């Protein structure tokens, strides 16, 4: 049976929950579907030390739990479920949850986030969860006093490498270019950490392992020569791709698939559809910027409904 809602929020990270808080306080009775990762990427992190108001840090899952409770306190209807189809060709928008439940939404706030990229090696897929990870802060603990590798040359890779260096015996940073793309401050931190070895102009040819999980990696230098390193953990830090597949043919996206919004707003190319968080932010990807954009989306949505 079809249901009608004024505001439908898709996604449940800092952007989705903040949008729900603001929309609820505006008495818009928002319905939020949490998606396949309730709480978003932050639920896979340990201590969050840069979210204002938490001077002693807060765990990612705890922070998301607090945001969820706050949204529910003001009346947000938060549900488990994944949007499997969305038709934005006319208002109200037609959205299908888990392939069966149908919803007609007057407005839509998309906060579906972004997902970590992998290299695409069969061996990498084989050992995912058995030594291959895309989140150092989630899984680093398992590799205390062991040797690990991080793939990537940007800020995220450098951040993950220095984090792992505080736990692990040795960290290899595998960089395919002859230089790091990271900010000067992050580069300095890497070069000043004695147990990080940067391997410039190297690519991963294969992740090696056995029944116990990852045991090493076969690296190929840009000159064609090969080198094997012994590691217990293999961490990816090569970027993210936005979760916009549902909207690919319906909304204006940039070259990387992020939703385009009018500068200074959350407005997408379709009237009544708003975007918030990492799904439209290829640059910052922080909890605080995602939360702020969730606020913007709810306010834009409220103004749109008042027209």
PDB file of C-alpha atoms in Angstrom:
ATOM      1  CA  UNK A   1       0.000   0.000   0.000  1.00  0.00           C
ATOM      2  CA  UNK A   2       1.247   3.448  -0.917  1.00  0.00           C
ATOM      3  CA  UNK A   3       2.244   5.979   1.757  1.00  0.00           C
ATOM      4  CA  UNK A   4       2.526   9.759   1.361  1.00  0.00           C
ATOM      5  CA  UNK A   5       5.114  11.817   3.234  1.00  0.00           C
ATOM      6  CA  UNK A   6       6.092  15.493   3.154  1.00  0.00           C
ATOM      7  CA  UNK A   7       9.838  14.981   3.609  1.00  0.00           C
ATOM      8  CA  UNK A   8      11.663  11.747   2.857  1.00  0.00           C
ATOM      9  CA  UNK A   9      15.304  11.523   3.944  1.00  0.00           C
ATOM     10  CA  UNK A  10      17.482   8.807   2.420  1.00  0.00           C
ATOM     11  CA  UNK A  11      20.584   8.003   4.472  1.00  0.00           C
ATOM     12  CA  UNK A  12      21.524   8.161   8.116  1.00  0.00           C
ATOM     13  CA  UNK A  13      24.971   9.646   8.628  1.00  0.00           C
ATOM     14  CA  UNK A  14      25.546  13.085  10.217  1.00  0.00           C
ATOM     15  CA  UNK A  15      23.836  14.706   7.193  1.00  0.00           C
ATOM     16  CA  UNK A  16      20.700  12.556   7.293  1.00  0.00           C
ATOM     17  CA  UNK A  17      20.239  12.725  11.066  1.00  0.00           C
ATOM     18  CA  UNK A  18      20.833  16.496  11.187  1.00  0.00           C
ATOM     19  CA  UNK A  19      18.322  17.020   8.368  1.00  0.00           C
ATOM     20  CA  UNK A  20      15.862  14.922  10.389  1.00  0.00           C
ATOM     21  CA  UNK A  21      16.447  17.027  13.532  1.00  0.00           C
ATOM     22  CA  UNK A  22      15.789  20.292  11.699  1.00  0.00           C
ATOM     23  CA  UNK A  23      12.856  18.989   9.636  1.00  0.00           C
ATOM     24  CA  UNK A  24      11.217  17.533  12.770  1.00  0.00           C
ATOM     25  CA  UNK A  25      11.574  20.787  14.687  1.00  0.00           C
ATOM     26  CA  UNK A  26       9.911  22.540  11.731  1.00  0.00           C
ATOM     27  CA  UNK A  27       6.993  20.099  12.141  1.00  0.00           C
ATOM     28  CA  UNK A  28       7.536  18.607   8.669  1.00  0.00           C
ATOM     29  CA  UNK A  29       7.159  15.041  10.042  1.00  0.00           C
ATOM     30  CA  UNK A  30      10.143  13.629   8.148  1.00  0.00           C
ATOM     31  CA  UNK A  31      10.541   9.918   7.438  1.00  0.00           C
ATOM     32  CA  UNK A  32      14.164   8.735   7.318  1.00  0.00           C
ATOM     33  CA  UNK A  33      15.332   5.419   5.861  1.00  0.00           C
ATOM     34  CA  UNK A  34      18.697   4.395   7.279  1.00  0.00           C
ATOM     35  CA  UNK A  35      19.975   2.448   4.273  1.00  0.00           C
ATOM     36  CA  UNK A  36      22.450  -0.427   4.243  1.00  0.00           C
ATOM     37  CA  UNK A  37      24.798   1.237   6.761  1.00  0.00           C
ATOM     38  CA  UNK A  38      22.721   2.732   9.630  1.00  0.00           C
ATOM     39  CA  UNK A  39      24.641   5.684  11.029  1.00  0.00           C
ATOM     40  CA  UNK A  40      26.835   5.918   7.929  1.00  0.00           C
ATOM     41  CA  UNK A  41      30.610   5.715   7.664  1.00  0.00           C
ATOM     42  CA  UNK A  42      31.129   7.197  11.116  1.00  0.00           C
ATOM     43  CA  UNK A  43      29.923   3.977  12.724  1.00  0.00           C
ATOM     44  CA  UNK A  44      33.094   2.327  11.398  1.00  0.00           C
ATOM     45  CA  UNK A  45      35.435   4.797  13.134  1.00  0.00           C
ATOM     46  CA  UNK A  46      36.764   4.761  16.669  1.00  0.00           C
ATOM     47  CA  UNK A  47      37.472   8.090  18.377  1.00  0.00           C
ATOM     48  CA  UNK A  48      36.177  11.267  16.741  1.00  0.00           C
ATOM     49  CA  UNK A  49      38.315  14.062  18.175  1.00  0.00           C
ATOM     50  CA  UNK A  50      37.346  16.972  15.917  1.00  0.00           C
ATOM     51  CA  UNK A  51      33.567  17.181  16.376  1.00  0.00           C
ATOM     52  CA  UNK A  52      32.805  20.391  18.330  1.00  0.00           C
ATOM     53  CA  UNK A  53      31.319  19.932  21.789  1.00  0.00           C
ATOM     54  CA  UNK A  54      33.223  16.730  22.568  1.00  0.00           C
ATOM     55  CA  UNK A  55      36.486  17.919  24.146  1.00  0.00           C
ATOM     56  CA  UNK A  56      37.440  14.424  25.322  1.00  0.00           C
ATOM     57  CA  UNK A  57      36.553  12.830  21.947  1.00  0.00           C
ATOM     58  CA  UNK A  58      33.589  10.570  21.240  1.00  0.00           C
ATOM     59  CA  UNK A  59      33.351   7.244  19.420  1.00  0.00           C
ATOM     60  CA  UNK A  60      31.771   7.303  15.953  1.00  0.00           C
ATOM     61  CA  UNK A  61      28.950   4.893  16.893  1.00  0.00           C
ATOM     62  CA  UNK A  62      28.193   6.877  20.079  1.00  0.00           C
ATOM     63  CA  UNK A  63      28.053  10.169  18.168  1.00  0.00           C
ATOM     64  CA  UNK A  64      25.669   8.687  15.612  1.00  0.00           C
ATOM     65  CA  UNK A  65      23.552   7.173  18.388  1.00  0.00           C
ATOM     66  CA  UNK A  66      23.235  10.592  20.037  1.00  0.00           C
ATOM     67  CA  UNK A  67      22.206  12.228  16.746  1.00  0.00           C
ATOM     68  CA  UNK A  68      19.641   9.507  16.108  1.00  0.00           C
ATOM     69  CA  UNK A  69      18.129   9.931  19.593  1.00  0.00           C
ATOM     70  CA  UNK A  70      17.960  13.694  19.107  1.00  0.00           C
ATOM     71  CA  UNK A  71      16.106  13.312  15.801  1.00  0.00           C
ATOM     72  CA  UNK A  72      13.662  10.833  17.385  1.00  0.00           C
ATOM     73  CA  UNK A  73      13.119  13.152  20.350  1.00  0.00           C
ATOM     74  CA  UNK A  74      11.653  15.752  17.978  1.00  0.00           C
ATOM     75  CA  UNK A  75       9.462  13.206  16.233  1.00  0.00           C
ATOM     76  CA  UNK A  76      11.473  11.976  13.236  1.00  0.00           C
ATOM     77  CA  UNK A  77      10.201   8.629  11.957  1.00  0.00           C
ATOM     78  CA  UNK A  78      13.447   6.652  11.548  1.00  0.00           C
ATOM     79  CA  UNK A  79      13.106   3.299   9.785  1.00  0.00           C
ATOM     80  CA  UNK A  80      15.341   0.451   8.705  1.00  0.00           C
ATOM     81  CA  UNK A  81      15.259  -0.168   4.982  1.00  0.00           C
ATOM     82  CA  UNK A  82      17.021   0.583   1.736  1.00  0.00           C
ATOM     83  CA  UNK A  83      15.706   2.636  -1.185  1.00  0.00           C
ATOM     84  CA  UNK A  84      15.853   0.374  -4.233  1.00  0.00           C
ATOM     85  CA  UNK A  85      14.119   2.605  -6.789  1.00  0.00           C
ATOM     86  CA  UNK A  86      13.387   6.301  -7.146  1.00  0.00           C
ATOM     87  CA  UNK A  87      11.443   8.122  -9.851  1.00  0.00           C
ATOM     88  CA  UNK A  88      12.128  11.868  -9.747  1.00  0.00           C
ATOM     89  CA  UNK A  89      10.372  12.702 -13.012  1.00  0.00           C
ATOM     90  CA  UNK A  90       7.382  14.324 -11.286  1.00  0.00           C
ATOM     91  CA  UNK A  91       6.221  15.407  -7.845  1.00  0.00           C
ATOM     92  CA  UNK A  92       5.312  13.776  -5.584  1.00  0.00           C
ATOM     93  CA  UNK A  93       8.392  11.612  -6.119  1.00  0.00           C
ATOM     94  CA  UNK A  94       7.856   7.875  -6.269  1.00  0.00           C
ATOM     95  CA  UNK A  95      10.243   5.871  -4.088  1.00  0.00           C
ATOM     96  CA  UNK A  96      10.379   2.103  -3.468  1.00  0.00           C
ATOM     97  CA  UNK A  97      11.839   0.621  -0.273  1.00  0.00           C
ATOM     98  CA  UNK A  98      13.421  -2.858  -0.311  1.00  0.00           C
ATOM     99  CA  UNK A  99      11.765  -3.617  -3.657  1.00  0.00           C
ATOM    100  CA  UNK A 100       8.216  -3.580  -2.279  1.00  0.00           C
ATOM    101  CA  UNK A 101       7.024  -0.682  -0.080  1.00  0.00           C
ATOM    102  CA  UNK A 102       5.964   2.367  -2.130  1.00  0.00           C
ATOM    103  CA  UNK A 103       6.189   5.956  -0.896  1.00  0.00           C
ATOM    104  CA  UNK A 104       5.087   9.197  -2.510  1.00  0.00           C
ATOM    105  CA  UNK A 105       7.270  12.051  -1.207  1.00  0.00           C
ATOM    106  CA  UNK A 106       6.585  15.760  -1.663  1.00  0.00           C
ATOM    107  CA  UNK A 107      10.287  16.482  -1.111  1.00  0.00           C
ATOM    108  CA  UNK A 108      13.426  14.383  -0.943  1.00  0.00           C
ATOM    109  CA  UNK A 109      16.697  14.868   0.934  1.00  0.00           C
ATOM    110  CA  UNK A 110      19.440  12.590  -0.388  1.00  0.00           C
ATOM    111  CA  UNK A 111      22.162  11.835   2.178  1.00  0.00           C
ATOM    112  CA  UNK A 112      23.399   8.467   0.900  1.00  0.00           C
ATOM    113  CA  UNK A 113      27.099   9.194   1.455  1.00  0.00           C
ATOM    114  CA  UNK A 114      30.112   7.784  -0.349  1.00  0.00           C
ATOM    115  CA  UNK A 115      31.841   4.384  -0.295  1.00  0.00           C
ATOM    116  CA  UNK A 116      35.559   3.592  -0.173  1.00  0.00           C
ATOM    117  CA  UNK A 117      37.229   2.605  -3.453  1.00  0.00           C
ATOM    118  CA  UNK A 118      39.156  -0.641  -3.903  1.00  0.00           C
ATOM    119  CA  UNK A 119      41.865  -1.527  -6.431  1.00  0.00           C
ATOM    120  CA  UNK A 120      39.749  -4.234  -8.073  1.00  0.00           C
ATOM    121  CA  UNK A 121      42.170  -7.132  -7.612  1.00  0.00           C
ATOM    122  CA  UNK A 122      40.581 -10.599  -7.206  1.00  0.00           C
ATOM    123  CA  UNK A 123      43.033 -11.325  -4.365  1.00  0.00           C
ATOM    124  CA  UNK A 124      41.939  -8.107  -2.641  1.00  0.00           C
ATOM    125  CA  UNK A 125      38.299  -9.233  -2.774  1.00  0.00           C
ATOM    126  CA  UNK A 126      39.267 -12.709  -1.570  1.00  0.00           C
ATOM    127  CA  UNK A 127      40.918 -11.377   1.597  1.00  0.00           C
ATOM    128  CA  UNK A 128      38.451  -8.553   2.345  1.00  0.00           C
ATOM    129  CA  UNK A 129      37.763  -8.801   6.056  1.00  0.00           C
ATOM    130  CA  UNK A 130      40.726 -11.179   6.439  1.00  0.00           C
ATOM    131  CA  UNK A 131      43.463  -8.578   6.349  1.00  0.00           C
ATOM    132  CA  UNK A 132      42.153  -6.279   3.600  1.00  0.00           C
ATOM    133  CA  UNK A 133      40.374  -3.200   4.953  1.00  0.00           C
ATOM    134  CA  UNK A 134      39.360   0.301   3.863  1.00  0.00           C
ATOM    135  CA  UNK A 135      39.264   1.684   7.403  1.00  0.00           C
ATOM    136  CA  UNK A 136      42.415   1.845   9.514  1.00  0.00           C
ATOM    137  CA  UNK A 137      40.648   3.264  12.556  1.00  0.00           C
ATOM    138  CA  UNK A 138      38.145   0.386  12.513  1.00  0.00           C
ATOM    139  CA  UNK A 139      40.575  -2.461  12.046  1.00  0.00           C
ATOM    140  CA  UNK A 140      44.009  -1.172  13.029  1.00  0.00           C
ATOM    141  CA  UNK A 141      43.702  -2.626  16.518  1.00  0.00           C
ATOM    142  CA  UNK A 142      43.885  -6.163  15.106  1.00  0.00           C
ATOM    143  CA  UNK A 143      47.391  -5.496  13.742  1.00  0.00           C
ATOM    144  CA  UNK A 144      49.136  -4.249  16.880  1.00  0.00           C
ATOM    145  CA  UNK A 145      52.901  -4.845  16.684  1.00  0.00           C
ATOM    146  CA  UNK A 146      52.541  -6.307  13.162  1.00  0.00           C
ATOM    147  CA  UNK A 147      53.628  -5.025   9.748  1.00  0.00           C
ATOM    148  CA  UNK A 148      50.982  -3.493   7.482  1.00  0.00           C
ATOM    149  CA  UNK A 149      50.655  -1.538   4.224  1.00  0.00           C
ATOM    150  CA  UNK A 150      48.531   1.463   3.234  1.00  0.00           C
ATOM    151  CA  UNK A 151      47.776   2.233  -0.427  1.00  0.00           C
ATOM    152  CA  UNK A 152      47.388   5.884  -1.436  1.00  0.00           C
ATOM    153  CA  UNK A 153      49.165   9.219  -1.528  1.00  0.00           C
ATOM    154  CA  UNK A 154      46.589  11.738  -0.337  1.00  0.00           C
ATOM    155  CA  UNK A 155      45.674  13.153   3.076  1.00  0.00           C
ATOM    156  CA  UNK A 156      43.555  10.129   3.978  1.00  0.00           C
ATOM    157  CA  UNK A 157      46.366   7.691   3.191  1.00  0.00           C
ATOM    158  CA  UNK A 158      48.874   9.718   5.206  1.00  0.00           C
ATOM    159  CA  UNK A 159      46.433  10.028   8.100  1.00  0.00           C
ATOM    160  CA  UNK A 160      45.763   6.279   8.094  1.00  0.00           C
ATOM    161  CA  UNK A 161      49.488   5.496   7.858  1.00  0.00           C
ATOM    162  CA  UNK A 162      50.372   7.681  10.849  1.00  0.00           C
ATOM    163  CA  UNK A 163      47.470   6.245  12.850  1.00  0.00           C
ATOM    164  CA  UNK A 164      48.606   2.685  12.084  1.00  0.00           C
ATOM    165  CA  UNK A 165      52.213   3.620  12.885  1.00  0.00           C
ATOM    166  CA  UNK A 166      51.140   4.252  16.480  1.00  0.00           C
ATOM    167  CA  UNK A 167      49.901   0.650  16.716  1.00  0.00           C
ATOM    168  CA  UNK A 168      51.960  -1.386  14.287  1.00  0.00           C
ATOM    169  CA  UNK A 169      55.617  -2.346  14.110  1.00  0.00           C
ATOM    170  CA  UNK A 170      56.032  -1.074  10.549  1.00  0.00           C
ATOM    171  CA  UNK A 171      53.842   0.644   7.958  1.00  0.00           C
ATOM    172  CA  UNK A 172      54.568   0.625   4.222  1.00  0.00           C
ATOM    173  CA  UNK A 173      52.906   3.500   2.342  1.00  0.00           C
ATOM    174  CA  UNK A 174      52.454   2.360  -1.274  1.00  0.00           C
ATOM    175  CA  UNK A 175      52.310   5.367  -3.625  1.00  0.00           C
ATOM    176  CA  UNK A 176      52.087   4.950  -7.402  1.00  0.00           C
ATOM    177  CA  UNK A 177      53.343   8.477  -8.123  1.00  0.00           C
ATOM    178  CA  UNK A 178      56.841   9.851  -7.372  1.00  0.00           C
ATOM    179  CA  UNK A 179      55.328  12.245  -4.814  1.00  0.00           C
ATOM    180  CA  UNK A 180      52.556  12.529  -2.208  1.00  0.00           C
ATOM    181  CA  UNK A 181      49.371  14.474  -2.995  1.00  0.00           C
ATOM    182  CA  UNK A 182      48.741  15.146   0.688  1.00  0.00           C
ATOM    183  CA  UNK A 183      48.972  18.556   2.335  1.00  0.00           C
ATOM    184  CA  UNK A 184      52.468  19.655   3.416  1.00  0.00           C
ATOM    185  CA  UNK A 185      51.572  19.176   7.095  1.00  0.00           C
ATOM    186  CA  UNK A 186      50.434  15.587   6.509  1.00  0.00           C
ATOM    187  CA  UNK A 187      53.515  14.822   4.390  1.00  0.00           C
ATOM    188  CA  UNK A 188      55.759  16.130   7.154  1.00  0.00           C
ATOM    189  CA  UNK A 189      54.018  13.947   9.694  1.00  0.00           C
ATOM    190  CA  UNK A 190      54.608  10.858   7.529  1.00  0.00           C
ATOM    191  CA  UNK A 191      58.285  11.656   6.893  1.00  0.00           C
ATOM    192  CA  UNK A 192      58.819  12.341  10.616  1.00  0.00           C
ATOM    193  CA  UNK A 193      57.376   8.959  11.644  1.00  0.00           C
ATOM    194  CA  UNK A 194      60.317   6.521  11.814  1.00  0.00           C
ATOM    195  CA  UNK A 195      58.322   3.303  11.304  1.00  0.00           C
ATOM    196  CA  UNK A 196      56.651   4.454   8.053  1.00  0.00           C
ATOM    197  CA  UNK A 197      58.466   3.529   4.839  1.00  0.00           C
ATOM    198  CA  UNK A 198      57.154   5.318   1.758  1.00  0.00           C
ATOM    199  CA  UNK A 199      57.410   3.258  -1.433  1.00  0.00           C
ATOM    200  CA  UNK A 200      57.106   5.749  -4.287  1.00  0.00           C
ATOM    201  CA  UNK A 201      56.296   4.611  -7.852  1.00  0.00           C
ATOM    202  CA  UNK A 202      54.928   1.236  -6.697  1.00  0.00           C
ATOM    203  CA  UNK A 203      51.645  -0.462  -7.600  1.00  0.00           C
ATOM    204  CA  UNK A 204      50.079  -3.493  -5.944  1.00  0.00           C
ATOM    205  CA  UNK A 205      50.079  -6.434  -8.351  1.00  0.00           C
ATOM    206  CA  UNK A 206      48.571  -8.913  -5.910  1.00  0.00           C
ATOM    207  CA  UNK A 207      47.605  -9.351  -2.272  1.00  0.00           C
ATOM    208  CA  UNK A 208      49.153 -12.561  -0.935  1.00  0.00           C
ATOM    209  CA  UNK A 209      47.697 -14.793   1.748  1.00  0.00           C
ATOM    210  CA  UNK A 210      46.612 -18.193   2.972  1.00  0.00           C
ATOM    211  CA  UNK A 211      43.808 -19.651   5.096  1.00  0.00           C
ATOM    212  CA  UNK A 212      44.786 -17.394   7.999  1.00  0.00           C
ATOM    213  CA  UNK A 213      44.418 -14.230   5.895  1.00  0.00           C
ATOM    214  CA  UNK A 214      46.835 -11.714   4.362  1.00  0.00           C
ATOM    215  CA  UNK A 215      50.548 -12.608   4.574  1.00  0.00           C
ATOM    216  CA  UNK A 216      52.057 -10.175   2.078  1.00  0.00           C
ATOM    217  CA  UNK A 217      51.772  -8.163  -1.119  1.00  0.00           C
ATOM    218  CA  UNK A 218      53.474  -8.360  -4.488  1.00  0.00           C
ATOM    219  CA  UNK A 219      54.403  -4.866  -5.631  1.00  0.00           C
ATOM    220  CA  UNK A 220      55.391  -3.768  -9.134  1.00  0.00           C
ATOM    221  CA  UNK A 221      57.611  -0.757  -9.597  1.00  0.00           C
ATOM    222  CA  UNK A 222      56.978   1.627 -12.466  1.00  0.00           C
ATOM    223  CA  UNK A 223      60.142   0.276 -14.161  1.00  0.00           C
ATOM    224  CA  UNK A 224      58.581  -3.208 -14.245  1.00  0.00           C
ATOM    225  CA  UNK A 225      60.622  -4.805 -11.473  1.00  0.00           C
ATOM    226  CA  UNK A 226      58.812  -6.572  -8.634  1.00  0.00           C
ATOM    227  CA  UNK A 227      59.150  -6.683  -4.875  1.00  0.00           C
ATOM    228  CA  UNK A 228      57.402  -8.748  -2.218  1.00  0.00           C
ATOM    229  CA  UNK A 229      56.645  -7.350   1.236  1.00  0.00           C
ATOM    230  CA  UNK A 230      55.552  -9.386   4.269  1.00  0.00           C
ATOM    231  CA  UNK A 231      52.479  -7.832   5.921  1.00  0.00           C
ATOM    232  CA  UNK A 232      49.491  -8.932   7.972  1.00  0.00           C
ATOM    233  CA  UNK A 233      47.187  -6.041   7.020  1.00  0.00           C
ATOM    234  CA  UNK A 234      46.491  -4.263   3.714  1.00  0.00           C
ATOM    235  CA  UNK A 235      44.630  -0.941   3.973  1.00  0.00           C
ATOM    236  CA  UNK A 236      43.052   0.977   1.072  1.00  0.00           C
ATOM    237  CA  UNK A 237      43.004   4.779   1.159  1.00  0.00           C
ATOM    238  CA  UNK A 238      42.526   5.706  -2.510  1.00  0.00           C
ATOM    239  CA  UNK A 239      39.338   7.688  -2.322  1.00  0.00           C
ATOM    240  CA  UNK A 240      35.588   7.193  -2.371  1.00  0.00           C
ATOM    241  CA  UNK A 241      32.766   6.947  -4.858  1.00  0.00           C
ATOM    242  CA  UNK A 242      29.423   8.611  -4.107  1.00  0.00           C
ATOM    243  CA  UNK A 243      26.348   6.406  -3.672  1.00  0.00           C
ATOM    244  CA  UNK A 244      24.367   7.999  -6.493  1.00  0.00           C
ATOM    245  CA  UNK A 245      23.601   5.025  -8.757  1.00  0.00           C
ATOM    246  CA  UNK A 246      19.851   5.388  -8.119  1.00  0.00           C
ATOM    247  CA  UNK A 247      19.880   8.959  -9.394  1.00  0.00           C
ATOM    248  CA  UNK A 248      22.447   8.737 -12.212  1.00  0.00           C
ATOM    249  CA  UNK A 249      20.030   9.446 -15.066  1.00  0.00           C
ATOM    250  CA  UNK A 250      17.786  11.794 -13.078  1.00  0.00           C
ATOM    251  CA  UNK A 251      20.012  14.362 -11.381  1.00  0.00           C
ATOM    252  CA  UNK A 252      22.954  16.431 -12.600  1.00  0.00           C
ATOM    253  CA  UNK A 253      26.150  14.773 -11.348  1.00  0.00           C
ATOM    254  CA  UNK A 254      29.781  15.819 -11.695  1.00  0.00           C
ATOM    255  CA  UNK A 255      32.424  13.754 -13.522  1.00  0.00           C
ATOM    256  CA  UNK A 256      33.012  11.588 -10.432  1.00  0.00           C
ATOM    257  CA  UNK A 257      29.308  11.003  -9.801  1.00  0.00           C
ATOM    258  CA  UNK A 258      28.776  13.450  -6.925  1.00  0.00           C
ATOM    259  CA  UNK A 259      25.432  15.278  -6.953  1.00  0.00           C
ATOM    260  CA  UNK A 260      25.736  18.838  -8.210  1.00  0.00           C
ATOM    261  CA  UNK A 261      24.026  21.475  -6.068  1.00  0.00           C
ATOM    262  CA  UNK A 262      23.476  25.204  -6.573  1.00  0.00           C
ATOM    263  CA  UNK A 263      26.426  26.955  -4.893  1.00  0.00           C
ATOM    264  CA  UNK A 264      25.642  27.853  -1.288  1.00  0.00           C
ATOM    265  CA  UNK A 265      22.528  25.654  -1.206  1.00  0.00           C
ATOM    266  CA  UNK A 266      21.480  21.998  -1.180  1.00  0.00           C
ATOM    267  CA  UNK A 267      19.293  22.385  -4.276  1.00  0.00           C
ATOM    268  CA  UNK A 268      19.822  19.782  -6.989  1.00  0.00           C
ATOM    269  CA  UNK A 269      18.854  19.973 -10.661  1.00  0.00           C
ATOM    270  CA  UNK A 270      15.351  18.713  -9.762  1.00  0.00           C
ATOM    271  CA  UNK A 271      13.013  21.038  -7.835  1.00  0.00           C
ATOM    272  CA  UNK A 272      12.113  19.588  -4.460  1.00  0.00           C
ATOM    273  CA  UNK A 273      15.168  17.300  -4.314  1.00  0.00           C
ATOM    274  CA  UNK A 274      18.003  18.316  -1.994  1.00  0.00           C
ATOM    275  CA  UNK A 275      21.398  16.733  -1.313  1.00  0.00           C
ATOM    276  CA  UNK A 276      23.506  16.709   1.834  1.00  0.00           C
ATOM    277  CA  UNK A 277      26.751  15.198   3.109  1.00  0.00           C
ATOM    278  CA  UNK A 278      29.421  13.209   1.290  1.00  0.00           C
ATOM    279  CA  UNK A 279      27.104  12.366  -1.608  1.00  0.00           C
ATOM    280  CA  UNK A 280      27.622  15.933  -2.862  1.00  0.00           C
ATOM    281  CA  UNK A 281      30.974  16.742  -1.225  1.00  0.00           C
ATOM    282  CA  UNK A 282      34.128  15.388  -2.910  1.00  0.00           C
ATOM    283  CA  UNK A 283      36.405  17.756  -0.984  1.00  0.00           C
ATOM    284  CA  UNK A 284      35.874  17.847   2.771  1.00  0.00           C
ATOM    285  CA  UNK A 285      34.027  14.675   3.793  1.00  0.00           C
ATOM    286  CA  UNK A 286      33.983  15.554   7.493  1.00  0.00           C
ATOM    287  CA  UNK A 287      31.283  14.765  10.046  1.00  0.00           C
ATOM    288  CA  UNK A 288      30.869  18.450  10.866  1.00  0.00           C
ATOM    289  CA  UNK A 289      30.533  19.576   7.220  1.00  0.00           C
ATOM    290  CA  UNK A 290      28.080  16.734   6.553  1.00  0.00           C
ATOM    291  CA  UNK A 291      25.990  17.753   9.591  1.00  0.00           C
ATOM    292  CA  UNK A 292      26.035  21.398   8.481  1.00  0.00           C
ATOM    293  CA  UNK A 293      24.876  20.456   4.993  1.00  0.00           C
ATOM    294  CA  UNK A 294      22.062  18.377   6.532  1.00  0.00           C
ATOM    295  CA  UNK A 295      20.896  21.520   8.314  1.00  0.00           C
ATOM    296  CA  UNK A 296      21.051  23.477   5.023  1.00  0.00           C
ATOM    297  CA  UNK A 297      19.032  20.776   3.215  1.00  0.00           C
ATOM    298  CA  UNK A 298      16.281  20.783   5.853  1.00  0.00           C
ATOM    299  CA  UNK A 299      16.022  24.596   5.795  1.00  0.00           C
ATOM    300  CA  UNK A 300      15.960  24.648   1.974  1.00  0.00           C
ATOM    301  CA  UNK A 301      13.312  21.931   2.052  1.00  0.00           C
ATOM    302  CA  UNK A 302      11.183  23.857   4.558  1.00  0.00           C
ATOM    303  CA  UNK A 303      11.335  27.044   2.444  1.00  0.00           C
ATOM    304  CA  UNK A 304      10.422  25.067  -0.672  1.00  0.00           C
ATOM    305  CA  UNK A 305       7.333  23.572   1.013  1.00  0.00           C
ATOM    306  CA  UNK A 306       6.208  27.019   2.207  1.00  0.00           C
ATOM    307  CA  UNK A 307       6.218  28.430  -1.341  1.00  0.00           C
TER     308      UNK A 307
END
